[in-house]
CSV table of C-alpha atoms in Angstrom, one decimal:
chain,number,residue,atom,x,y,z
A,18,MET,CA,231.8,121.8,150.1
A,19,LEU,CA,235.2,121.0,148.1
A,20,LYS,CA,233.9,117.7,147.0
A,21,ASP,CA,230.7,119.3,146.0
A,22,LEU,CA,232.5,121.9,143.8
A,23,GLU,CA,234.7,119.2,142.3
A,24,THR,CA,231.6,117.2,141.5
A,25,GLN,CA,230.0,120.0,139.7
A,26,GLY,CA,233.3,120.6,137.6
A,27,ILE,CA,233.9,123.9,139.1
A,28,MET,CA,236.9,122.9,140.8
A,29,LYS,CA,239.6,120.9,138.9
A,30,ARG,CA,242.9,122.0,140.5
A,31,PRO,CA,245.3,119.4,141.6
A,32,MET,CA,245.9,119.4,145.4
A,33,VAL,CA,248.5,117.2,147.2
A,34,VAL,CA,250.0,116.6,150.5
A,35,ARG,CA,253.8,117.4,151.3
A,36,ASP,CA,255.3,116.9,154.8
A,37,GLY,CA,251.7,116.7,156.1
A,38,LYS,CA,250.6,120.0,154.7
A,39,LEU,CA,248.5,120.9,151.6
A,40,TRP,CA,250.5,121.9,148.7
A,41,CYS,CA,249.2,123.5,145.3
A,42,PRO,CA,251.2,122.4,142.4
A,43,ILE,CA,250.1,125.2,140.2
A,44,SER,CA,251.2,128.0,142.7
A,45,GLU,CA,254.3,125.9,143.9
A,46,ALA,CA,253.3,127.0,147.5
A,47,PRO,CA,251.6,125.4,150.5
A,48,MET,CA,248.0,126.0,151.3
A,49,SER,CA,246.9,126.8,154.9
A,50,THR,CA,243.3,125.3,154.1
A,51,GLU,CA,241.2,123.6,151.5
A,52,PHE,CA,239.5,126.7,150.8
A,53,ALA,CA,242.6,128.6,149.9
A,54,ILE,CA,241.7,128.4,146.3
A,55,SER,CA,237.9,127.4,146.5
A,56,ARG,CA,236.8,130.7,148.0
A,57,PHE,CA,237.1,132.2,144.3
A,58,ALA,CA,234.3,129.7,143.2
A,59,VAL,CA,231.7,132.1,144.7
A,60,PRO,CA,230.8,133.7,141.5
A,61,PHE,CA,230.1,130.3,140.1
A,62,MET,CA,228.0,129.1,143.1
A,63,ARG,CA,225.4,132.0,142.8
A,64,GLN,CA,224.3,133.9,139.8
A,65,GLY,CA,223.3,137.1,141.2
A,66,GLY,CA,222.9,139.5,144.2
A,67,TRP,CA,225.7,139.8,147.0
A,68,ALA,CA,227.5,137.0,148.6
A,69,MET,CA,230.0,137.0,151.4
A,70,PHE,CA,233.2,134.9,152.2
A,71,CYS,CA,235.0,134.8,155.0
A,72,ASP,CA,237.8,132.7,156.7
A,73,CYS,CA,237.0,130.3,159.3
A,74,ASP,CA,239.1,131.8,162.0
A,75,VAL,CA,236.9,134.7,162.6
A,76,LEU,CA,234.7,135.9,165.2
A,77,PHE,CA,231.7,138.2,164.6
A,78,LEU,CA,231.2,140.8,167.2
A,79,LYS,CA,228.8,143.0,165.3
A,80,ASP,CA,225.7,141.5,163.2
A,81,PRO,CA,226.8,141.1,159.7
A,82,VAL,CA,223.4,142.2,158.5
A,83,THR,CA,224.8,145.8,159.0
A,84,LEU,CA,227.3,145.1,156.2
A,85,LEU,CA,224.1,145.8,153.9
A,86,ASP,CA,224.5,149.4,154.9
A,87,LEU,CA,228.0,149.7,153.3
A,88,VAL,CA,227.4,147.7,150.0
A,89,ASP,CA,228.0,149.8,147.0
A,90,PRO,CA,226.8,148.2,143.7
A,91,SER,CA,229.5,150.4,141.7
A,92,TYR,CA,232.2,148.0,143.0
A,93,ALA,CA,232.6,144.4,142.0
A,94,ILE,CA,234.1,143.5,145.4
A,95,MET,CA,234.3,145.2,148.8
A,96,ALA,CA,237.1,144.2,151.2
A,97,VAL,CA,239.3,145.7,153.9
A,98,LYS,CA,242.6,146.9,152.0
A,99,HIS,CA,245.4,145.6,154.2
A,100,GLN,CA,248.9,146.5,153.9
A,101,GLN,CA,250.9,143.5,154.8
A,102,ARG,CA,254.1,144.1,157.0
A,103,GLU,CA,257.2,142.2,155.9
A,104,SER,CA,257.9,141.4,159.7
A,105,GLU,CA,254.9,139.0,159.6
A,106,ALA,CA,256.8,135.8,158.7
A,107,VAL,CA,254.5,133.3,160.2
A,108,LYS,CA,250.7,133.0,160.3
A,109,MET,CA,248.4,130.6,161.9
A,110,ASP,CA,249.7,127.0,163.2
A,111,GLY,CA,253.2,128.2,162.7
A,112,GLN,CA,252.9,128.2,159.0
A,113,THR,CA,255.1,130.5,156.6
A,114,GLN,CA,253.7,133.7,155.4
A,115,THR,CA,253.6,134.4,151.8
A,116,PHE,CA,253.7,137.8,150.3
A,117,TYR,CA,251.6,139.0,147.2
A,118,ARG,CA,249.7,142.0,146.2
A,119,ARG,CA,246.5,142.6,148.0
A,120,LYS,CA,247.4,140.3,150.7
A,121,ASN,CA,244.7,139.3,153.2
A,122,TRP,CA,241.9,141.1,151.1
A,123,SER,CA,240.4,137.7,150.2
A,124,SER,CA,240.0,136.8,153.8
A,125,VAL,CA,236.6,138.6,154.0
A,126,VAL,CA,235.1,139.6,150.9
A,127,LEU,CA,231.8,140.9,149.8
A,128,TRP,CA,231.1,139.7,146.3
A,129,ASN,CA,228.8,141.8,143.9
A,130,LEU,CA,227.6,138.9,141.6
A,131,ASP,CA,225.9,141.3,139.3
A,132,HIS,CA,228.9,143.4,138.5
A,133,PRO,CA,230.1,142.8,134.9
A,134,ALA,CA,233.8,143.0,136.1
A,135,ASN,CA,233.3,139.7,137.9
A,136,LYS,CA,232.3,138.0,134.6
A,137,ARG,CA,235.9,138.1,133.6
A,138,LEU,CA,236.9,135.5,136.0
A,139,THR,CA,236.3,132.2,134.4
A,140,THR,CA,236.6,128.6,135.6
A,141,GLU,CA,239.8,128.2,133.4
A,142,MET,CA,241.3,131.0,135.6
A,143,LEU,CA,240.0,129.5,138.8
A,144,ASN,CA,241.8,126.0,137.9
A,145,THR,CA,245.1,127.3,136.1
A,146,TRP,CA,246.1,130.8,137.8
A,147,PRO,CA,248.7,130.5,140.6
A,148,GLY,CA,246.9,131.3,144.2
A,149,ARG,CA,248.9,134.8,144.5
A,150,ASP,CA,247.0,135.9,141.3
A,151,LEU,CA,243.5,135.0,142.5
A,152,HIS,CA,244.2,136.5,146.0
A,153,ALA,CA,245.3,139.6,144.3
A,154,PHE,CA,242.0,139.8,142.4
A,155,LYS,CA,244.0,139.9,139.2
A,156,TRP,CA,240.9,140.2,137.1
A,157,LEU,CA,239.8,143.4,138.6
A,158,GLU,CA,241.2,147.0,138.5
A,159,ASP,CA,242.0,149.0,141.6
A,160,HIS,CA,238.9,151.3,141.0
A,161,GLU,CA,236.5,148.2,140.8
A,162,ILE,CA,237.4,147.3,144.6
A,163,GLY,CA,235.7,148.9,147.3
A,164,GLU,CA,237.0,149.3,150.7
A,165,LEU,CA,235.5,148.3,153.9
A,166,PRO,CA,236.3,149.5,157.4
A,167,LEU,CA,239.1,147.9,159.3
A,168,ALA,CA,236.7,147.0,161.9
A,169,TRP,CA,235.2,144.5,159.4
A,170,ASN,CA,238.4,142.2,159.0
A,171,TYR,CA,240.6,143.2,162.2
A,172,LEU,CA,243.7,141.0,162.0
A,173,VAL,CA,244.3,140.0,165.7
A,174,GLY,CA,247.8,140.5,166.4
A,175,ALA,CA,248.8,141.8,163.0
A,176,SER,CA,246.8,144.9,161.9
A,177,ALA,CA,248.9,148.0,162.0
A,178,SER,CA,246.2,149.9,163.7
A,179,GLU,CA,245.3,148.8,167.2
A,180,LEU,CA,241.4,148.8,167.9
A,181,LYS,CA,239.6,147.7,171.1
A,182,PRO,CA,237.2,144.6,170.9
A,183,ALA,CA,234.3,147.1,171.4
A,184,ASP,CA,235.3,148.9,168.1
A,185,VAL,CA,235.8,145.7,166.1
A,186,SER,CA,233.0,144.1,164.1
A,187,LEU,CA,234.8,141.0,162.8
A,188,ALA,CA,237.9,139.7,164.6
A,189,HIS,CA,240.2,137.6,162.3
A,190,TYR,CA,242.7,135.2,164.2
A,191,THR,CA,245.0,135.0,161.2
A,192,LEU,CA,248.1,134.1,163.5
A,193,GLY,CA,246.2,131.4,165.3
A,194,GLY,CA,244.3,131.3,168.5
A,195,PRO,CA,243.2,129.2,171.7
A,196,TRP,CA,241.8,126.4,169.8
A,197,PHE,CA,245.4,125.4,169.0
A,198,ALA,CA,247.0,123.0,171.4
A,199,GLY,CA,249.9,124.5,173.2
A,200,TRP,CA,248.7,128.2,172.3
A,201,SER,CA,250.3,130.4,174.8
A,202,GLY,CA,248.3,133.7,174.1
A,203,VAL,CA,246.7,135.3,177.1
A,204,THR,CA,245.4,138.5,175.4
A,205,GLN,CA,242.0,139.8,175.8
A,206,TRP,CA,241.2,138.6,172.0
A,207,ASP,CA,242.0,135.0,173.4
A,208,GLU,CA,239.8,135.5,176.2
A,209,LEU,CA,237.0,136.7,174.0
A,210,TRP,CA,237.2,133.5,171.8
A,211,ARG,CA,237.2,131.3,175.0
A,212,ARG,CA,234.0,133.3,176.2
A,213,GLU,CA,232.3,132.8,172.9
A,214,GLU,CA,233.3,129.1,172.8
A,215,SER,CA,231.8,128.5,176.4
A,216,ILE,CA,228.6,129.9,175.3
A,217,LEU,CA,228.6,127.7,172.2
A,218,ARG,CA,229.4,124.6,174.2
A,219,ALA,CA,226.7,125.3,176.9
A,220,PHE,CA,224.2,125.8,173.9
A,221,GLU,CA,225.3,122.4,172.6
A,222,ASP,CA,224.9,120.8,175.7
A,223,ALA,CA,221.4,122.3,176.5
A,224,VAL,CA,219.9,121.1,173.1
A,225,GLN,CA,222.1,118.1,172.8
A,226,ILE,CA,223.6,118.7,169.5
A,227,PRO,CA,225.8,115.8,168.5
A,228,THR,CA,229.5,117.0,168.0
């Protein structure tokens, strides 16, 4: 996907590797994934309607179609408005946390591509702004950002409010999970991930999907 965006001339930002990790020279900061910045290319990939972006370390526990009951066309985007705690120094795979305005809001986003406020975001901004400004949705005002319930981006082990799995619609394993070698977690959330993975593996074996 990232190469497709580069081929289309949407993504032109430099990306380098330092000490085995991705690094953004513009932001002068590490990137935990290739889509740390490319997630903001959503408005340039589709011209209208609603679109959803979510990080890859999530587990849907409710049908995402039900999100359509929450969309409000008066907003440019909708997201869970997390309040980051400064005690969160480390995130997934032991990588250092960074702090910026509207931290974690961009990990699950409903984009209203018809909203005029999103037209302020240009490919020049996409390719020249530091990541902290993009993740803070700097082109938007507070009143242009709608709020989703915490259940739709519950940060496992990090959200200030504790929710039971039965009350969560989307679990976000932002601090890591059982797919990492040497992961020592034994919580109900780890077991939930392992259960879903076993179901997926069994399905793959049944239909002989190449891995």
